[in-house]
Short mmCIF file of C-alpha atoms in Angstrom, two decimals:
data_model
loop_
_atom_site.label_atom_id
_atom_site.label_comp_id
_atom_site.label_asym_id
_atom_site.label_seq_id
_atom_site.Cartn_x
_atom_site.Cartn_y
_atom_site.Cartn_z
CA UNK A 25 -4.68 26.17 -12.70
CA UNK A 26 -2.23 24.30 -11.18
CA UNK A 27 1.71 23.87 -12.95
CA UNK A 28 2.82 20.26 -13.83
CA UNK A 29 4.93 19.56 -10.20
CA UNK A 30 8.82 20.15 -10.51
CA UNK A 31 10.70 16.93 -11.74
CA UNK A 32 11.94 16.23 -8.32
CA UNK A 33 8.57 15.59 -7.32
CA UNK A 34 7.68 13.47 -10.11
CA UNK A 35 8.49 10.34 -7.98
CA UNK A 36 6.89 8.23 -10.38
CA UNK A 37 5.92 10.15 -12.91
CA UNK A 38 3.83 8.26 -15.83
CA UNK A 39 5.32 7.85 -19.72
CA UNK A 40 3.19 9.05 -22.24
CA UNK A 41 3.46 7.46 -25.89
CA UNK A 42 1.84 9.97 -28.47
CA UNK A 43 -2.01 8.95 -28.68
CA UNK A 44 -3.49 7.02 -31.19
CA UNK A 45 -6.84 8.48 -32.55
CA UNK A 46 -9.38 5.86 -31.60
CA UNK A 47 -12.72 7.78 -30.73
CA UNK A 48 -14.59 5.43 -27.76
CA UNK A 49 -18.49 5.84 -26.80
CA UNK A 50 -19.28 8.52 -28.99
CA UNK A 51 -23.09 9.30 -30.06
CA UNK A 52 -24.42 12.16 -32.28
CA UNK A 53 -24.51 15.72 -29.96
CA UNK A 54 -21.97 14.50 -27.08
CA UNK A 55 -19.68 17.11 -26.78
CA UNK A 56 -16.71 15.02 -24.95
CA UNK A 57 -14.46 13.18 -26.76
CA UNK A 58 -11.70 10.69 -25.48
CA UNK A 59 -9.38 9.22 -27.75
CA UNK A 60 -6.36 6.65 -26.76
CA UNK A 61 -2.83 5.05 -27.84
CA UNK A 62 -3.27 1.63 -29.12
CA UNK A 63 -1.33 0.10 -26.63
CA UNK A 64 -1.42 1.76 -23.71
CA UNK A 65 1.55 2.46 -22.21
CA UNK A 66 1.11 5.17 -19.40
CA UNK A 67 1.38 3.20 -16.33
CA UNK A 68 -0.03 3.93 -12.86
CA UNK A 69 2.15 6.70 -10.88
CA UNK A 70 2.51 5.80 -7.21
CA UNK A 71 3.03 8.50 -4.69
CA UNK A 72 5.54 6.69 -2.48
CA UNK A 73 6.85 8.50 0.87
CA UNK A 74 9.58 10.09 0.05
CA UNK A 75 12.60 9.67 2.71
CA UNK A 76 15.57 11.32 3.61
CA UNK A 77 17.60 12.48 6.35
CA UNK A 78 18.70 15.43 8.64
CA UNK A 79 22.62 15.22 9.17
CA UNK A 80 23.77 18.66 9.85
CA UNK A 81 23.53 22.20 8.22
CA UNK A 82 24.57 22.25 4.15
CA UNK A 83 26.24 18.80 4.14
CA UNK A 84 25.50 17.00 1.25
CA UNK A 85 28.10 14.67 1.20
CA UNK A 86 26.70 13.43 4.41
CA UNK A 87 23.25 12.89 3.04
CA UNK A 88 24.71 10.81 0.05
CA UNK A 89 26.86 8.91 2.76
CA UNK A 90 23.59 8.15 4.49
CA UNK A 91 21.52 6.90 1.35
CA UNK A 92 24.54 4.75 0.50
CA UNK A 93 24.58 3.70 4.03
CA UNK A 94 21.25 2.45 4.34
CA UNK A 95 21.16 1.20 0.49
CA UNK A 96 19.40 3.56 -0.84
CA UNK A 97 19.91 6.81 -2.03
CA UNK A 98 17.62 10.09 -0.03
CA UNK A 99 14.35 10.82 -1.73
CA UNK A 100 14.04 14.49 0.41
CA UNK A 101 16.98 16.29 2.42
CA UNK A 102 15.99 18.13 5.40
CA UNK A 103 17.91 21.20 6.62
CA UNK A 104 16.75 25.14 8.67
CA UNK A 105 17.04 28.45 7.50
CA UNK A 106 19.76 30.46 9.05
CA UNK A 107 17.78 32.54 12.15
CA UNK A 108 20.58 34.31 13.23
CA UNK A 109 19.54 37.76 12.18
CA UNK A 110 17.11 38.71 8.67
CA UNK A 111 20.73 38.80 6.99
CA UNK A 112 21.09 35.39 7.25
CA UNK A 113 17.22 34.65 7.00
CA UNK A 114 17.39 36.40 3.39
CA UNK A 115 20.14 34.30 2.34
CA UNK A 116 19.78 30.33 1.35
CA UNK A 117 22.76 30.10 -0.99
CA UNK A 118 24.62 28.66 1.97
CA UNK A 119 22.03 25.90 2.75
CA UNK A 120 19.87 25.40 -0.51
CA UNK A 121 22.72 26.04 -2.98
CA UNK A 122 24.70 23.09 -1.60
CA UNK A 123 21.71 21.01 -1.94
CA UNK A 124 21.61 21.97 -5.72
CA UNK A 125 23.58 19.27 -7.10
CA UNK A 126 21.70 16.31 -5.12
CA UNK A 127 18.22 17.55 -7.46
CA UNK A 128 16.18 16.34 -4.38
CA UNK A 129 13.08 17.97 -2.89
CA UNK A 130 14.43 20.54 0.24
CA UNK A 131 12.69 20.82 3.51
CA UNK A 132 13.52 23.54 4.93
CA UNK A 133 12.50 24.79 8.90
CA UNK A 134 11.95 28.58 8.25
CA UNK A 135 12.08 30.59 11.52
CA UNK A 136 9.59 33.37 11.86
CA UNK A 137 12.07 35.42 13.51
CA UNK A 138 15.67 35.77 14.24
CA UNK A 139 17.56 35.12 17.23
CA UNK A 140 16.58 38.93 18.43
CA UNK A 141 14.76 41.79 17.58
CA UNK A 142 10.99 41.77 15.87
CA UNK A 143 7.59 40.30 17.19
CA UNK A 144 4.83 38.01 16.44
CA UNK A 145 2.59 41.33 16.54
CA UNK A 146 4.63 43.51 14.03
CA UNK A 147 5.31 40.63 11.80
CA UNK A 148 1.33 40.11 11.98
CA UNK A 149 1.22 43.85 10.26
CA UNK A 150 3.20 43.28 7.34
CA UNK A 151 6.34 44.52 8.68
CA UNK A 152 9.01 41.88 7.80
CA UNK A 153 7.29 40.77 4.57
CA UNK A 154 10.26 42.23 2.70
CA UNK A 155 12.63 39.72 4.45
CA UNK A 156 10.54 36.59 3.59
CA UNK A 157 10.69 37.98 0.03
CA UNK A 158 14.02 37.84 -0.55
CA UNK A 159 14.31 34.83 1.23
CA UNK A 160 12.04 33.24 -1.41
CA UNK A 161 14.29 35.02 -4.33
CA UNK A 162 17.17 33.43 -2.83
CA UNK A 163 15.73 30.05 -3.02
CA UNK A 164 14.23 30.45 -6.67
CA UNK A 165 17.93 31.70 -7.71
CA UNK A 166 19.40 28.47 -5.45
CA UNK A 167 17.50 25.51 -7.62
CA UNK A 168 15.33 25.26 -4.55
CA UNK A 169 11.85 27.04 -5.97
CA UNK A 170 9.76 23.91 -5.02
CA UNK A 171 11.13 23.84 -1.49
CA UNK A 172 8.88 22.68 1.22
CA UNK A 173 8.79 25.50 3.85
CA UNK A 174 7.95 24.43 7.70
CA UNK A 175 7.33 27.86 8.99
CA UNK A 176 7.50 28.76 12.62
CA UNK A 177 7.47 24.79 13.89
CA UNK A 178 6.45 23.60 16.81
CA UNK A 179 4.49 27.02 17.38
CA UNK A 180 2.59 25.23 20.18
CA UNK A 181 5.78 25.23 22.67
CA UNK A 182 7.28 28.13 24.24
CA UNK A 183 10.52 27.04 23.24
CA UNK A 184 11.40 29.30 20.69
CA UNK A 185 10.76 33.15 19.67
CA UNK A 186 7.18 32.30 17.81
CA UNK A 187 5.69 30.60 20.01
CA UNK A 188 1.58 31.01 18.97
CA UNK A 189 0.77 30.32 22.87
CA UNK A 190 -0.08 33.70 24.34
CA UNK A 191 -0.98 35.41 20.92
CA UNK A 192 -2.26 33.13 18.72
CA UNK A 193 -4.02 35.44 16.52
CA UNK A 194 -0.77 37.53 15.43
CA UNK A 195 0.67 34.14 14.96
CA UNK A 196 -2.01 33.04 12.19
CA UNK A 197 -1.61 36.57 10.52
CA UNK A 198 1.94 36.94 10.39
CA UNK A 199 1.41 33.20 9.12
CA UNK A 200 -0.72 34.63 6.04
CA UNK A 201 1.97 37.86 5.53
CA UNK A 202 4.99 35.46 5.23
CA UNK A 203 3.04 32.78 2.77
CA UNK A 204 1.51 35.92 0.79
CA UNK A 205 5.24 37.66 0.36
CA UNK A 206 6.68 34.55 -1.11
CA UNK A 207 4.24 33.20 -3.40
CA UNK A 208 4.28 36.26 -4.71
CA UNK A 209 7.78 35.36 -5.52
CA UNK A 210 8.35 35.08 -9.69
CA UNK A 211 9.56 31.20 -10.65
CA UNK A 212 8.27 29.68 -6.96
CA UNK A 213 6.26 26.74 -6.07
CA UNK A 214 6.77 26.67 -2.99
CA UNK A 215 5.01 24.29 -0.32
CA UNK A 216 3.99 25.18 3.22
CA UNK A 217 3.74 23.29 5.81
CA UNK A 218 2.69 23.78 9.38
CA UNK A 219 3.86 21.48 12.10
CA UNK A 220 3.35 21.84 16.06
CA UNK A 221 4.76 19.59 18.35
CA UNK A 222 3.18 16.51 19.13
CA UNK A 223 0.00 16.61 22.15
CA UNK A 224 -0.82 20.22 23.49
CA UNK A 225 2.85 21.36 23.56
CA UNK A 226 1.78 23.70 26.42
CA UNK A 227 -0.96 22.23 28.71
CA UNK A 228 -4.10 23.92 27.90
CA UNK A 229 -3.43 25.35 24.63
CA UNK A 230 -5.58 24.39 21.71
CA UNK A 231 -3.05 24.13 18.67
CA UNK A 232 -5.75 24.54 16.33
CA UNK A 233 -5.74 28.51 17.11
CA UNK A 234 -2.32 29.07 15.46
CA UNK A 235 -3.89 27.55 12.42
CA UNK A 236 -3.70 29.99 9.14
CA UNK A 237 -6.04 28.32 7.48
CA UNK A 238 -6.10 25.88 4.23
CA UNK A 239 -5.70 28.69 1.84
CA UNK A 240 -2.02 29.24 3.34
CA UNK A 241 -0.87 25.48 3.81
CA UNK A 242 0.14 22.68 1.88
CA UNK A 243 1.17 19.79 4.43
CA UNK A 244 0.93 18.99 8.06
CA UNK A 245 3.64 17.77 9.93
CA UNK A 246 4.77 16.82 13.55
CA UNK A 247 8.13 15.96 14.93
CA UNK A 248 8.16 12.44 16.62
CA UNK A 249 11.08 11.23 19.03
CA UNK A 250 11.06 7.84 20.78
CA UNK A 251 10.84 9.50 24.32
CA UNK A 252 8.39 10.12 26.81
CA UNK A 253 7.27 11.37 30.35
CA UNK A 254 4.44 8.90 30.87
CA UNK A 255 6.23 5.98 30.60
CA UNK A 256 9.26 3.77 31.47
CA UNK A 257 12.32 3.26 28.95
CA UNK A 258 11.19 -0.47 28.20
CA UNK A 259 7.97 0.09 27.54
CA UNK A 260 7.98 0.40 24.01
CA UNK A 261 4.27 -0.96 22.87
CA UNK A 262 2.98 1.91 25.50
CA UNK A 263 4.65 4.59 24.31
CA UNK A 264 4.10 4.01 21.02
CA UNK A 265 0.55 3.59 21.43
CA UNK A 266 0.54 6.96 23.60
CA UNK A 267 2.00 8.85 20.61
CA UNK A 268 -1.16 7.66 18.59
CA UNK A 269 -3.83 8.26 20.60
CA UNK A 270 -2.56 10.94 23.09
CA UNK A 271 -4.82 14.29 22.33
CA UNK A 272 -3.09 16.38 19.34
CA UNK A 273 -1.52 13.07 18.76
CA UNK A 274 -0.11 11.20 15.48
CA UNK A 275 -3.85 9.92 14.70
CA UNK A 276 -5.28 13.60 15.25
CA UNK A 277 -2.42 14.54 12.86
CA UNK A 278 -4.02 12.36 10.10
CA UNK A 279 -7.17 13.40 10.76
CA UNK A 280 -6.88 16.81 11.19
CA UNK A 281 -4.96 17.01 7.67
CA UNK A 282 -7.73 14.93 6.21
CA UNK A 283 -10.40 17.05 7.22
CA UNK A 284 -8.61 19.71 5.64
CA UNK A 285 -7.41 18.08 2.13
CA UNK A 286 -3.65 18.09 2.94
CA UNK A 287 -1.04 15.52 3.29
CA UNK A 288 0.90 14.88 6.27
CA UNK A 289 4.83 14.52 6.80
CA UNK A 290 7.34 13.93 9.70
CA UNK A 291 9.92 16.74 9.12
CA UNK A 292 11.93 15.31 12.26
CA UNK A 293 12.10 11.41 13.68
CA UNK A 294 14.05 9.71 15.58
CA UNK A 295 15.17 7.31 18.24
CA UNK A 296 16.43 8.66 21.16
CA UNK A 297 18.93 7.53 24.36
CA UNK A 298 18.82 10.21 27.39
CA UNK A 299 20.60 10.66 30.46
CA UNK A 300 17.30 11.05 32.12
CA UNK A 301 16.23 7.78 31.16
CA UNK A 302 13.04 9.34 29.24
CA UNK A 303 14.11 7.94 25.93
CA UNK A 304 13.32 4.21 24.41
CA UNK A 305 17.16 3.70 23.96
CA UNK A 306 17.48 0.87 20.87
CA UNK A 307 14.30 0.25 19.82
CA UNK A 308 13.19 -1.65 16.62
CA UNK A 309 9.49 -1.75 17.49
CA UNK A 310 9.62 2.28 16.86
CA UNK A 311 11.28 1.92 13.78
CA UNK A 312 8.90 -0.52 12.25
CA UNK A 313 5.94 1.40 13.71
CA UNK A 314 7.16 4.97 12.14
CA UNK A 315 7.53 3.09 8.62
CA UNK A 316 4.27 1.05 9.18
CA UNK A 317 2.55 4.58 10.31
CA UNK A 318 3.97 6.43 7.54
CA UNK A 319 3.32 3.99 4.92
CA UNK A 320 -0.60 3.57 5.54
CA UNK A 321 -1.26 6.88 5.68
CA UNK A 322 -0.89 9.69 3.45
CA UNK A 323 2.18 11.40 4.14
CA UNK A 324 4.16 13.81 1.90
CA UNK A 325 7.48 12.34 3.39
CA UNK A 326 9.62 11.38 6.34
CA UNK A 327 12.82 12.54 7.86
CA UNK A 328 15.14 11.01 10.02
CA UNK A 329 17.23 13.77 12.19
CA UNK A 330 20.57 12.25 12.70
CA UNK A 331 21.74 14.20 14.55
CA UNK A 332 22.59 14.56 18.22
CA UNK A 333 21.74 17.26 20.70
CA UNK A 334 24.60 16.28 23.21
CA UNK A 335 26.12 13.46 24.93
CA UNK A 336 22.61 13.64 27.13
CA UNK A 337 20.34 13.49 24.22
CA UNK A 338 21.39 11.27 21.19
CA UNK A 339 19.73 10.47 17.79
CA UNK A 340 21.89 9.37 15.36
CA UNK A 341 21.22 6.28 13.71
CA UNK A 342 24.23 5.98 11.63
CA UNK A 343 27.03 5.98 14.18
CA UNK A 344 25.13 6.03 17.38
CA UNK A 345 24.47 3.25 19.75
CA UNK A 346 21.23 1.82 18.57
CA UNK A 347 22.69 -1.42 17.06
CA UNK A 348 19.08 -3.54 16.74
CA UNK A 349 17.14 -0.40 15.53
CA UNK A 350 19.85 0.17 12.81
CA UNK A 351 18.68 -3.12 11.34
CA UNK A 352 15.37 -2.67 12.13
CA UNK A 353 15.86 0.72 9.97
CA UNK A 354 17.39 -1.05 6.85
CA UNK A 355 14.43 -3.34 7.02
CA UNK A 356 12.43 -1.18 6.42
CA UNK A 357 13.77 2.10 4.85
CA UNK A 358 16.82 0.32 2.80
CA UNK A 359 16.91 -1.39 -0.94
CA UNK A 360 14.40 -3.74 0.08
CA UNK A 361 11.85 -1.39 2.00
CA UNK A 362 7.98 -2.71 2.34
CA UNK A 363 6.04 -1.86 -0.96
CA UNK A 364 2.51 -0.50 0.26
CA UNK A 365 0.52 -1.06 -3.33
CA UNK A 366 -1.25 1.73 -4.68
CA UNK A 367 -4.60 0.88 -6.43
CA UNK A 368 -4.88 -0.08 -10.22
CA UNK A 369 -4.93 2.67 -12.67
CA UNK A 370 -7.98 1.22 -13.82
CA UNK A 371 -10.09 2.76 -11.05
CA UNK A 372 -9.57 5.94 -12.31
CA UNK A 373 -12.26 6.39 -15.24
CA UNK A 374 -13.52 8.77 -18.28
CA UNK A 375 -16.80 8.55 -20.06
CA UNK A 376 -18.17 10.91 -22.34
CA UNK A 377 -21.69 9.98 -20.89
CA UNK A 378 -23.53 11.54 -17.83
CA UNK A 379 -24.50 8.22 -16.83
CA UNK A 380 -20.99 7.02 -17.03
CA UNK A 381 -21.57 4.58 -19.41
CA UNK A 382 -19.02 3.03 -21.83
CA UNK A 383 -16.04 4.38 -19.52
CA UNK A 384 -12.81 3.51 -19.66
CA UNK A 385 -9.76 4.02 -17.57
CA UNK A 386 -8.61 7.70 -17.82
CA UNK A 387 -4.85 6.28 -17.97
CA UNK A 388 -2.76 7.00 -20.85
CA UNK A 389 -5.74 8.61 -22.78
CA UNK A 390 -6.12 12.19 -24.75
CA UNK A 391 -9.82 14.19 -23.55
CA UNK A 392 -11.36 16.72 -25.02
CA UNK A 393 -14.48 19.07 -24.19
CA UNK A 394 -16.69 17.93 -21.62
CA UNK A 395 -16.35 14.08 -20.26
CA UNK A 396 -17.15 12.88 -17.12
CA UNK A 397 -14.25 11.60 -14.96
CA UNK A 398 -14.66 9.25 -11.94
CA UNK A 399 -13.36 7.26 -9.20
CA UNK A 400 -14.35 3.07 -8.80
CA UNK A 401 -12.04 1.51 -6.39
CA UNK A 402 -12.01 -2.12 -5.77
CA UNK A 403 -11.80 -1.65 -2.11
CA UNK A 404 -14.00 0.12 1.03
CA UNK A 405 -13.40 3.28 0.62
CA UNK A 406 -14.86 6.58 2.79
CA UNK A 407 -13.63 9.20 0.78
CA UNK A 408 -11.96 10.18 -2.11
CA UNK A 409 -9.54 13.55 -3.14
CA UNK A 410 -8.68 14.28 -6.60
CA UNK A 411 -5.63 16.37 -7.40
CA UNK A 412 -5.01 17.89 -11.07
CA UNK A 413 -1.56 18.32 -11.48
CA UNK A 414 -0.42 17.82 -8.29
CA UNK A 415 1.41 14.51 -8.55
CA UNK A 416 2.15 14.34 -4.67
CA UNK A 417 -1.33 15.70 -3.54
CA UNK A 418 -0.33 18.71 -1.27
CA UNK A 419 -2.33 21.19 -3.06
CA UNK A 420 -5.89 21.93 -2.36
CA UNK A 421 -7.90 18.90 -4.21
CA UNK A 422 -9.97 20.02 -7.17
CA UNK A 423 -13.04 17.60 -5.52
CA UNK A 424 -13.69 15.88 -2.57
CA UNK A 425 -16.44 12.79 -2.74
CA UNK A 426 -17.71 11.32 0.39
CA UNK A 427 -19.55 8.75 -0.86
CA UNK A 428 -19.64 6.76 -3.86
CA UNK A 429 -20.43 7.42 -6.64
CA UNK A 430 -17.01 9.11 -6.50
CA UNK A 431 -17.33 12.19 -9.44
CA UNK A 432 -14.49 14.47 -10.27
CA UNK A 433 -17.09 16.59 -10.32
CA UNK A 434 -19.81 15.13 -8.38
CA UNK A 435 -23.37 14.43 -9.58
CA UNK A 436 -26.33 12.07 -8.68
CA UNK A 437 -26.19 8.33 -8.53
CA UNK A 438 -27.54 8.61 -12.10
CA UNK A 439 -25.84 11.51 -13.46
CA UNK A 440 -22.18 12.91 -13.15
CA UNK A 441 -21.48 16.56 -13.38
CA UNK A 442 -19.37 17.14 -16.91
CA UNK A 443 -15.78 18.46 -16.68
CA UNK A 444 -14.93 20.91 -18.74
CA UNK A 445 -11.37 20.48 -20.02
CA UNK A 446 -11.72 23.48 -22.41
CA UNK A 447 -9.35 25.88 -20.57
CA UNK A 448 -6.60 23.02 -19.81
CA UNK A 449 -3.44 23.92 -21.64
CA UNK A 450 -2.91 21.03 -24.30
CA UNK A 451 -0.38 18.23 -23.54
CA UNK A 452 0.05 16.40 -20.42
CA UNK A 453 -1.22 16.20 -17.31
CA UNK A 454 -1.68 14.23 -14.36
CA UNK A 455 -4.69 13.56 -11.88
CA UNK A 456 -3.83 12.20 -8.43
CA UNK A 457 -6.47 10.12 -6.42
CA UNK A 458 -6.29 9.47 -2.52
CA UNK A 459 -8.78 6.90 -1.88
CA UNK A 460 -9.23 7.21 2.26
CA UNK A 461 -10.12 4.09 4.09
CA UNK A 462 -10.42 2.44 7.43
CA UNK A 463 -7.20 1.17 7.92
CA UNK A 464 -5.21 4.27 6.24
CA UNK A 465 -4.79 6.00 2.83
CA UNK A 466 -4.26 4.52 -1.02
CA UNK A 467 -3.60 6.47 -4.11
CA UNK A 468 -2.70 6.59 -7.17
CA UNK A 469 -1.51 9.02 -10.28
CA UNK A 470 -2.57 8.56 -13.67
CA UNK A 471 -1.33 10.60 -16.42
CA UNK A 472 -3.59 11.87 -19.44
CA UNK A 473 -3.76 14.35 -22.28
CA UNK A 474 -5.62 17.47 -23.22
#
């Protein structure tokens, strides 16, 4: 059974007024019952992108600078794991306890190894798992026990020390060790997410083999800068449109995680000025098409990296020279940011009939032994993912429906399956719906009692 999600998480979190006994659609022999306030006052729970920055190591003065910069304060902060040596891998008081005080989701880039010393192949056996342990104490003891952990990024590169390129399989299973040492951590919740680089990374390699599978991730990510090879500087539409469609792409990101129940995130973003005249310099058009992209899909959250890599590589937004895209970015990620609408909470229903029959909407009501709990969007839909007590949806969804009708579940077109509530822990709860459809994803939290 899954825990109620830390309260930074609770984004938007539904209020529950103490129910009202008011018995619906009962019949003699139904063992369900579903009772409600008498007004309803749980409201829907969106599951809005949550965005934030990256602005240096353990400064979170300069995160609050940005959020007040942009109007509007950071809903995630971004930051890395010390890979100097397993000393400083073991050790996130320097970098999660000065996030402590901001009470903000952390994302934190976890290296698999340190600068030197260890292997893929001996992590793979088990042999550092005592490292990744104590790293996970020291974030539980930090405030940062719900962290969201991007393990050995961009694994499809040979850029850095894991690279999954020419052992792939001691890259998956070293994967599983590190994930198995720290949930094994008392107090954690951690997430885990696993992000290559955009495309192949390295030509020929198939990403898909560094894959640990769905039991040991939580979110996919991919970091995205305005820059390419392909194209010129000024052409902004083409690049944009490469980073979509290009194999291993940003639409094979969302599909991949969709075929596999998880959410999606972009750890890293940004614009980017070179001296080799590969980036897209001041660009608006990528701005609007990150937060457009973002926003119609199912991500997790986003990240902006402000941060520059040298005088020959720049990113930052805030003080850097991208004066059009800086508006562009306040558009659209400041106090008045584009409101994608999540559906009704009315499309998420509760009968205590196996013909779904006198149903109402499961918002804001208290269930009891068996009832039948569906999904009836408004809208075209292809698929739908519930998620019990996962407000954000990164967990693995309690039911996947591929057609309608959409059961909790699942069933016949005449007849749902019953859900058992029996062994849920009285009080609140929440159920998360992710309604997939052609042109992107919708969902919506409602919150309930057992």
């Amino acid at each position: 059974m899954q825990t109620l999600p830390s309260t930074r998480l609770r984004a938007a979190l539904t209020r529950l007024a103490p129910p009202v006994a008011l018995t619906i659609a009962l019949a003699a022999g139904l063992t369900g019952v579903v009772t409600g306030p008498a007004a309803v006052t749980a409201e829907a729970a969106s599951t809005p992108v949550l965005s934030g920055a990256y602005r240096g190591s353990g400064v979170p003065d300069l995160v609050q600078q940005f959020g007040t910069w942009r109007g509007r304060p950071a809903g995630v902060v971004t930051d890395f794991v010390d890979g100097s040596s397993w000393e400083a891998m073991e050790n996130a008081s320097w970098v999660a306890g000065k996030y402590k005080g901001l009470n903000l989701p952390v994302a934190l880039g976890v290296p698999m190894l340190p600068a030197t010393g260890g292997t893929l192949q001996q992590g793979a056996t088990g042999a550092f798992d005592g490292h990744f342990a104590a790293l996970g104490r020291s974030l539980v003891a930090n405030g940062a026990e719900d962290a969201i952990l991007r393990v050995g990024w961009e694994m499809n590169g040979t850029w850095f020390r894991w690279s999954a390129v020419p052992d792939p399989a001691a890259y998956r299973n070293y994967w599983i060790k590190i994930v198995k040492a720290m949930r094994a951590v008392p107090g954690q919740a951690f997430r885990f997410e696993w992000a290559p680089q955009p495309g192949a990374g390295t030509k020929g390699f198939d990403k898909t083999l560094a894959y640990p599978g769905d039991a040991y991730v939580d979110v996919i990510g991919m970091s995205l800068y305005d820059q390419s090879w392909g194209v010129t500087s000024a052409q902004h539409v083409e690049r944009w449109n490469g980073m979509v469609t290009m194999a291993g792409g940003l639409q094979w990101s969302v599909d991949f995680a969709a075929a596999h129940g998880k959410r999606n995130s972009l750890p890293e973003w940004g614009l980017s000025k070179r001296c080799d005249g590969r980036g897209g310099n001041d660009n608006p058009y990528f701005v609007a098409k990150v937060s457009e992209w973002v926003n119609t899909h199912d991500y997790l959250y986003e990240s902006y990296f402000d941060k520059d890599m040298g005088s020959c590589e720049v990113h930052k937004l805030v003080t850097g020279p991208f004066t059009a895209a800086k508006a562009e970015y306040i558009k659209h990620f400041g106090p008045t940011h584009p409101v994608y609408p999540s559906p009704d909470a009315s499309v998420v229903k509760v009968s205590t009939k196996a013909d779904r029959s006198g149903a109402v909407a499961l918002s804001g009501r208290t269930v009891t032994g068996k009832v039948y709990v569906f999904a009836q969007p408004t809208f075209a839909t292809t698929k739908v993912r519930f998620y019990l007590d996962d407000l954000m949806g990164v967990r693995t969804p309690l039911q996947v429906e591929g057609q309608a009708p959409y059961d909790l579940r699942g069933g016949t077109a005449t007849a749902a399956t019953a859900w058992d509530v029996t062994a849920l822990p009285a009080g609140p709860h929440t159920m998360t719906v992710v309604f997939e459809t052609s042109t992107g994803t919708r969902s919506v939290a409602v919150a309930f009692r057992r």
